[in-house]
Coordinates of N, CA, C and O and ligand atoms in Angstrom, one line a residue:
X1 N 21.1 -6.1 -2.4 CA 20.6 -6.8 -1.2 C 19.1 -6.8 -1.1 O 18.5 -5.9 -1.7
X2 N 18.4 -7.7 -0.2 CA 16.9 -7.9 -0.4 C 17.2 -6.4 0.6 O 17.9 -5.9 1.5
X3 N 15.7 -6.1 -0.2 CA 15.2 -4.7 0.7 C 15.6 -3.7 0.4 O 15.3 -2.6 0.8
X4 N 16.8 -3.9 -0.6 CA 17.5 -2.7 -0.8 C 16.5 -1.4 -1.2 O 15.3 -1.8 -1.2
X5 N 16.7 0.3 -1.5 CA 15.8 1.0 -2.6 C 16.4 0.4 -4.2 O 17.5 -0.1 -4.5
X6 N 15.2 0.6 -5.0 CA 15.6 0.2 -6.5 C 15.2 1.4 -7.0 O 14.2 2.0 -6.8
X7 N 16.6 1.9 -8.1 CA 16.3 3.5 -8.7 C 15.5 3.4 -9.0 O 14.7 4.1 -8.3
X8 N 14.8 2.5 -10.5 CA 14.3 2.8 -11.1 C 12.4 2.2 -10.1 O 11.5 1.6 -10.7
X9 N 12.4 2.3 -9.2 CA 10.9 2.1 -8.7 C 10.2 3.5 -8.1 O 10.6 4.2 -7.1
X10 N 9.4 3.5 -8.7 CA 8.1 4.7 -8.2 C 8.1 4.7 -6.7 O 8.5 5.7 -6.0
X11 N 7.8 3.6 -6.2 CA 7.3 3.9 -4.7 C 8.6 3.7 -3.9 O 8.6 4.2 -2.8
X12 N 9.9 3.1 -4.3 CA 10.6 3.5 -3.5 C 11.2 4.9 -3.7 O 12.0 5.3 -2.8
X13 N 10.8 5.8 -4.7 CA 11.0 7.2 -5.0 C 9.8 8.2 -3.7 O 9.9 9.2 -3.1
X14 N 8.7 7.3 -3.9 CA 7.9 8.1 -3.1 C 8.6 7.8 -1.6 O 8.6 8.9 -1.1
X15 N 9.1 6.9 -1.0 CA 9.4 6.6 -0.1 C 10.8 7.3 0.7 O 11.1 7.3 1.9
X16 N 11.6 8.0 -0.7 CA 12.8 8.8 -0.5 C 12.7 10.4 -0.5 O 13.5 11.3 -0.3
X17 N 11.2 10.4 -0.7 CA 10.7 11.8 -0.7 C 10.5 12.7 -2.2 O 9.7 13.6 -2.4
X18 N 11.4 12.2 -3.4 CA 12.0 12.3 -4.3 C 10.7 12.2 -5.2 O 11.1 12.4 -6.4
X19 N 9.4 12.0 -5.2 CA 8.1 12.0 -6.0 C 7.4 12.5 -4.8 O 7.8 12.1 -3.7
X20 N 6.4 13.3 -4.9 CA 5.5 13.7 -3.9 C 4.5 12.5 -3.9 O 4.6 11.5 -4.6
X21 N 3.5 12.7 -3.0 CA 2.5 12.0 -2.7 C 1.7 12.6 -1.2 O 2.3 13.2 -0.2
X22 N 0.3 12.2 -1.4 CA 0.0 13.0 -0.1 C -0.3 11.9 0.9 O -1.2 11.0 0.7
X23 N 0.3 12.1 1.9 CA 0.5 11.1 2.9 C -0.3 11.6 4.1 O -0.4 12.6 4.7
X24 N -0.9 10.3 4.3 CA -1.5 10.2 5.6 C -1.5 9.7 6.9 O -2.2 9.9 7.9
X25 N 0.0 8.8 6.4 CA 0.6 8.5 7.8 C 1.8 7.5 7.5 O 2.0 6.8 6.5
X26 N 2.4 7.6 8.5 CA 3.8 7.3 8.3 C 4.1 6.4 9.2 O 3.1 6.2 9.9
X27 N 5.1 5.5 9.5 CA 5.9 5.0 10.6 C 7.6 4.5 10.4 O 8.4 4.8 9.5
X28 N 7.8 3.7 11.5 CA 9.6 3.5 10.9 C 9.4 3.0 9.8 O 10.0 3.5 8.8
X29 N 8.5 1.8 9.7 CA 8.9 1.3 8.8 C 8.0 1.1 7.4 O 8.1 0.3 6.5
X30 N 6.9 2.2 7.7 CA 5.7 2.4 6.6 C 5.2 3.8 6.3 O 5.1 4.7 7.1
X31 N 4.9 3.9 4.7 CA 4.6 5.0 4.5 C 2.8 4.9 3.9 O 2.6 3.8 3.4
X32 N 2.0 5.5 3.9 CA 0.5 5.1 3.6 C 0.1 6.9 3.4 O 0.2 7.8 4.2
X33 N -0.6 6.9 1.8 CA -0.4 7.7 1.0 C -1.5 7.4 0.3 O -1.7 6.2 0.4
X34 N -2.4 8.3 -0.5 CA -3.4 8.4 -1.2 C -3.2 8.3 -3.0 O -2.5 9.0 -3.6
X35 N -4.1 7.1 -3.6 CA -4.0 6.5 -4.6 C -4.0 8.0 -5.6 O -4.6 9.0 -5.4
X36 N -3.4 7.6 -6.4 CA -3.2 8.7 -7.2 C -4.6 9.2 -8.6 O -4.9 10.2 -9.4
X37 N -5.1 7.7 -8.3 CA -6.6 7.5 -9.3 C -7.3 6.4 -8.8 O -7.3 5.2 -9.2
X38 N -8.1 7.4 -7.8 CA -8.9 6.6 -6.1 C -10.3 5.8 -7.4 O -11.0 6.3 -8.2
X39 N -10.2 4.9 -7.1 CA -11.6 3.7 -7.1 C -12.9 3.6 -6.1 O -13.9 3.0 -6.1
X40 N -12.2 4.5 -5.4 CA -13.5 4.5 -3.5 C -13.1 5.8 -3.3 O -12.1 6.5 -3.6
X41 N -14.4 6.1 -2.4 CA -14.1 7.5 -1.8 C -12.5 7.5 -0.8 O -11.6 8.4 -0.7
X42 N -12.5 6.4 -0.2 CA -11.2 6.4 0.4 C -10.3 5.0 0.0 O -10.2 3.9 0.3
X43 N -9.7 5.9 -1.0 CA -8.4 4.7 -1.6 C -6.6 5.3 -1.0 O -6.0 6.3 -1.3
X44 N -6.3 4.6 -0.3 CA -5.2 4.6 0.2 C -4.2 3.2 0.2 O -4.6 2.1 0.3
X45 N -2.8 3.6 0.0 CA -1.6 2.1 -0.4 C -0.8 2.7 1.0 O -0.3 3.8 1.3
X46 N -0.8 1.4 1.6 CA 0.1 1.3 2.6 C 1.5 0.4 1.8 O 1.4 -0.6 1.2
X47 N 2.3 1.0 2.0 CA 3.7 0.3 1.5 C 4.8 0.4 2.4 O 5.0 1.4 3.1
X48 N 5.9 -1.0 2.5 CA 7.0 -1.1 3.3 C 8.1 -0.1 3.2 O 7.9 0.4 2.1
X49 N 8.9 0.4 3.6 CA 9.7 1.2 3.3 C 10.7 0.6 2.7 O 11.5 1.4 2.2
X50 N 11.1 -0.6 2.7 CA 11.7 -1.8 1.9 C 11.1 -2.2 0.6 O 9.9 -2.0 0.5
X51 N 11.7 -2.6 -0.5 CA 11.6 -2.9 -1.2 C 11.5 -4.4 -1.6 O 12.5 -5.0 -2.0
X52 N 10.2 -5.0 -1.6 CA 10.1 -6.2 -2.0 C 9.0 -5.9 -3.2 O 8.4 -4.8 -3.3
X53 N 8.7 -7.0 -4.0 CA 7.9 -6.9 -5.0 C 6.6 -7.3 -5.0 O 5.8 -7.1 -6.0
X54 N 6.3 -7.9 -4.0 CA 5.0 -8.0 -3.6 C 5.0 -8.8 -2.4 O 5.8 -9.5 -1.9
X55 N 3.7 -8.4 -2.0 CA 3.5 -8.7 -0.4 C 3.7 -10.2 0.3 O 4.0 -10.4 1.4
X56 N 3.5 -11.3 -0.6 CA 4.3 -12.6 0.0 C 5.6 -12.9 -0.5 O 6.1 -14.0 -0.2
X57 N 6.3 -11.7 -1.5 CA 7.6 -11.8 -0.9 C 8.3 -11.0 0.5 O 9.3 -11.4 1.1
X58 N 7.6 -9.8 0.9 CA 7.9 -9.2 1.9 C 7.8 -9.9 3.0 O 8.6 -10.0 4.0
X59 N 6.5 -10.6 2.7 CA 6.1 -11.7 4.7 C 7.1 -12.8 4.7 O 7.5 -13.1 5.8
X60 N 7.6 -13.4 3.7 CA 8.6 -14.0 3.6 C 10.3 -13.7 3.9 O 11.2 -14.6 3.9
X61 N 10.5 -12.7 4.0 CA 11.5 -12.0 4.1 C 11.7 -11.4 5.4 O 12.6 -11.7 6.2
X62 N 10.8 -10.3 5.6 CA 10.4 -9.6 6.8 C 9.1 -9.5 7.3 O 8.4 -8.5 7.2
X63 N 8.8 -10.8 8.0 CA 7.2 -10.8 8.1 C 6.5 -9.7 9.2 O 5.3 -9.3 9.1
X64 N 7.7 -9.3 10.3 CA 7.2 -7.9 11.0 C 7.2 -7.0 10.4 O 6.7 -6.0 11.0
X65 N 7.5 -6.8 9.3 CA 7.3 -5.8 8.4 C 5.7 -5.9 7.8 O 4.7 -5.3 8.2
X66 N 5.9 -6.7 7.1 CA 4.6 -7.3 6.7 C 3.1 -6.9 7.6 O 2.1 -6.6 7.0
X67 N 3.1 -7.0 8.8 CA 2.4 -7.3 9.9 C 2.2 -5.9 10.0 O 1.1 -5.4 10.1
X68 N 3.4 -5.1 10.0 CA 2.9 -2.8 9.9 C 2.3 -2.7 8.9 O 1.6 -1.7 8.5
X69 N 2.7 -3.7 8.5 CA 1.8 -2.9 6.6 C 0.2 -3.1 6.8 O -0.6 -2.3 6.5
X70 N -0.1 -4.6 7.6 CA -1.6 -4.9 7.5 C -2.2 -3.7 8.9 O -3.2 -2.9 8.9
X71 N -1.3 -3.9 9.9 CA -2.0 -3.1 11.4 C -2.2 -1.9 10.4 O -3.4 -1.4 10.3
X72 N -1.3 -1.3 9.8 CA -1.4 0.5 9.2 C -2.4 0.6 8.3 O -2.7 1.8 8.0
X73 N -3.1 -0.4 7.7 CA -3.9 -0.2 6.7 C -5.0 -0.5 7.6 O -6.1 0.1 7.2
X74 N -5.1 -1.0 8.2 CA -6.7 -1.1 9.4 C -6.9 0.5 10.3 O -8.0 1.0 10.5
X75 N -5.4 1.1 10.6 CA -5.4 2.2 11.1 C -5.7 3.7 10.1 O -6.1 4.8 10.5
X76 N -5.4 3.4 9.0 CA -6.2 4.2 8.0 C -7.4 4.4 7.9 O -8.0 5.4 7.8
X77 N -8.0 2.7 7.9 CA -9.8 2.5 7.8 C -10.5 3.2 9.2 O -11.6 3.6 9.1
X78 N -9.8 3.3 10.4 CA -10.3 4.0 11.3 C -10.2 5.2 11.1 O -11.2 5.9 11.3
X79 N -8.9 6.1 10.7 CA -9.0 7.2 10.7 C -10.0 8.0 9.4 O -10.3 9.2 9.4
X80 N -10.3 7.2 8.7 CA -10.8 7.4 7.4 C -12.6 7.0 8.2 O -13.6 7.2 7.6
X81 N -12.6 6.5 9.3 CA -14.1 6.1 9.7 C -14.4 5.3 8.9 O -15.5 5.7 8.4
X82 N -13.9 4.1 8.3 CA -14.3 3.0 7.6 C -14.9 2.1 7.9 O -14.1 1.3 7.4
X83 N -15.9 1.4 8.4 CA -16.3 0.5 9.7 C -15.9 -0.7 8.7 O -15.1 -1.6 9.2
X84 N -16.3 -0.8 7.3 CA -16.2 -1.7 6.1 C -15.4 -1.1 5.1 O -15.8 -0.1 4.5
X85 N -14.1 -1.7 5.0 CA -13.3 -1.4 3.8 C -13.0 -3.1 3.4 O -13.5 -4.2 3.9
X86 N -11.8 -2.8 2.1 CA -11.0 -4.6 1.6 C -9.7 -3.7 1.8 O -9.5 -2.5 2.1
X87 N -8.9 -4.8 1.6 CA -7.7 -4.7 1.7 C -7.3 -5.6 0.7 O -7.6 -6.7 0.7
X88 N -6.5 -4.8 -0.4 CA -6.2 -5.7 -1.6 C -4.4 -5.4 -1.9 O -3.8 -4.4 -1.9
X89 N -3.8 -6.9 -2.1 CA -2.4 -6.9 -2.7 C -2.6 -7.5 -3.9 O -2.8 -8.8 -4.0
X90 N -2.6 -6.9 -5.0 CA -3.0 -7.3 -5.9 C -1.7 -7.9 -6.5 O -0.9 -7.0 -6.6
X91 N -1.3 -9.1 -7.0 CA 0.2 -9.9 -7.2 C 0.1 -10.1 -8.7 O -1.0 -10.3 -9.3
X92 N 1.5 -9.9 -9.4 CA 1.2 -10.2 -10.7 C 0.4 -9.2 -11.8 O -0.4 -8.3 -11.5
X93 N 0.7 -9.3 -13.1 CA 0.1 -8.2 -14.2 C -1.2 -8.6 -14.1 O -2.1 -7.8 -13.9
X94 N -1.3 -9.8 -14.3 CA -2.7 -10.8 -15.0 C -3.7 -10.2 -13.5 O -4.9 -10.2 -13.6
X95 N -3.4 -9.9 -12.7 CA -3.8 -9.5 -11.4 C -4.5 -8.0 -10.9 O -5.3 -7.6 -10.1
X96 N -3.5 -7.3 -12.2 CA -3.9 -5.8 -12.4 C -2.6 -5.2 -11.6 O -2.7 -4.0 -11.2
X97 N -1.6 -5.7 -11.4 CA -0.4 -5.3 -10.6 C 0.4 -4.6 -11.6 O 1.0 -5.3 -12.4
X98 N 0.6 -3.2 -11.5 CA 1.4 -2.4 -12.3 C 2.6 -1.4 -11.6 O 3.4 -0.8 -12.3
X99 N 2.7 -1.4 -10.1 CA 4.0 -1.4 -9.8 C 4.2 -2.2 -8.5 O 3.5 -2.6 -7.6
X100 N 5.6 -2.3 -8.8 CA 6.1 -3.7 -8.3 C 6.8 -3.1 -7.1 O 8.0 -3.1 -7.0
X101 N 6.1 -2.6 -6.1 CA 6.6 -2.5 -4.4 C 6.0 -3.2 -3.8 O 5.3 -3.7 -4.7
X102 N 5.5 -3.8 -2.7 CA 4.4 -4.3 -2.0 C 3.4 -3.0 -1.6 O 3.6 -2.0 -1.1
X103 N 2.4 -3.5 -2.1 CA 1.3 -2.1 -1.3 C 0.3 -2.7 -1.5 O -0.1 -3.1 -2.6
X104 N -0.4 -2.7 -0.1 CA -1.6 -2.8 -0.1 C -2.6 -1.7 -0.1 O -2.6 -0.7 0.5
X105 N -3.6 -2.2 -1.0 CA -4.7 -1.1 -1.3 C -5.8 -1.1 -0.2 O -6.4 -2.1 0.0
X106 N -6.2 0.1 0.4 CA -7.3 0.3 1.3 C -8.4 1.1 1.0 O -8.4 2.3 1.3
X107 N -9.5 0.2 0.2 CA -10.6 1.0 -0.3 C -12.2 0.8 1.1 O -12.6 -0.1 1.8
X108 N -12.5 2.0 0.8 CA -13.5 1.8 1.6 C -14.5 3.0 1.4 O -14.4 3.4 0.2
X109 N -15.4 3.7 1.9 CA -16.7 4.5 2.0 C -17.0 4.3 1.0 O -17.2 5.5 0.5
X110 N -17.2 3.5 0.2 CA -18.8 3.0 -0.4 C -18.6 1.5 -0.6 O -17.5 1.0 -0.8
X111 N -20.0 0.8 -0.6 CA -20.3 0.2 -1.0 C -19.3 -1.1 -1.7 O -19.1 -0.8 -2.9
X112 N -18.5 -2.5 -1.2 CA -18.0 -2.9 -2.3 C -18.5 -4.3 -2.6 O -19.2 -5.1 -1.9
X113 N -18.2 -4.4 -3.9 CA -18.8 -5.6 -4.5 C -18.0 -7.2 -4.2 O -16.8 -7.4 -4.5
X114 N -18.6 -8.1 -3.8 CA -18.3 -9.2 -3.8 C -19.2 -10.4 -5.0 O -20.4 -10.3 -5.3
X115 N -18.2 -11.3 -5.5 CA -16.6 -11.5 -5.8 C -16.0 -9.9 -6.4 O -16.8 -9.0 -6.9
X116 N -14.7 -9.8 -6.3 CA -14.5 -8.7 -7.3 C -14.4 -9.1 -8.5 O -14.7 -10.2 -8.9
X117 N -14.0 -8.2 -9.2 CA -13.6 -8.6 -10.7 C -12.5 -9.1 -11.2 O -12.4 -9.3 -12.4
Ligands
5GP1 P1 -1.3 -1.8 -8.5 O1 -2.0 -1.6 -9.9 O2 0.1 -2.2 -8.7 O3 -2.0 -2.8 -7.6 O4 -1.4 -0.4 -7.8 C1 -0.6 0.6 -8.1 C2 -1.4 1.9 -7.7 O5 -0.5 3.0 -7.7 C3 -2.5 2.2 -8.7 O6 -3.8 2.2 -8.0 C4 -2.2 3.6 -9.2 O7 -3.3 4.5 -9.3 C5 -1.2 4.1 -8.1 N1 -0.2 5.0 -8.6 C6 0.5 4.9 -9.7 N2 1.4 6.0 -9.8 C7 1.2 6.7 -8.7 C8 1.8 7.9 -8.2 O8 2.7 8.5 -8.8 N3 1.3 8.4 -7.0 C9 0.3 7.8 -6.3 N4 -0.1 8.4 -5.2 N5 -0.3 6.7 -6.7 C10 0.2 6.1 -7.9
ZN2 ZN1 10.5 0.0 -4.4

């Protein structure tokens, strides 16, 4: 079923407790956890606790879902004192997308470059 957990996915393992991760904040329906090989002094992935494979399939599915994932990742950049962070869903391989949960990336304290790469 959509949303279901999928065994074989990383972040729904992080999400079952079953892989550690250090987590910085939680909610019903989101977990937001520190990149495991940070690009910014503060890199953190807000992810659904459902399983979709990337984030315009989640807003399409469960768009209030969707909507915890973006409020939680702005609530990270405050607690993190971010005045300037991005917020990246990176979709697809050709994209740099190597696991397939929805998560958005929240980089911030330093400096970022526009366009990216
Ligand atoms: P993507 O490349 O799919 O946009 O982002 C996946 C992110 O997950 C990468 O930035 C990668 O460093 C991070 N990552 C991969 N494996 C783990 C892990 O086991 N724990 C944590 N905390 N992050 C991970
Ligand atoms: Zn998953």
């Amino acid at each position: 079923m959509a949303g279901e957990p999928q065994a074989d996915c990383l972040f729904c393992k992080i999400v079952a407790g079953d892989v550690p991760a250090t987590v910085v904040r939680e909610t019903e329906t989101t977990v937001a956890f520190r990149d495991i090989n940070p690009q910014a002094p503060t890199h953190v992935l807000v992810i659904p606790k459902v399983h979709y494979p990337d984030a315009a399939s989640l807003a399409a599915a469960e768009p209030k879902v969707a909507a915890d994932v973006l409020r939680e990742a702005g609530e990270v950049a405050t607690e993190e004192k971010s005045e300037s962070y991005r917020i990246v869903f990176n979709t697809g391989s050709g994209a740099g997308q190597t696991v397939f949960h929805a998560h958005a990336h929240v980089l911030g304290g330093r400096g970022l470059q526009w366009p990216p790469g």
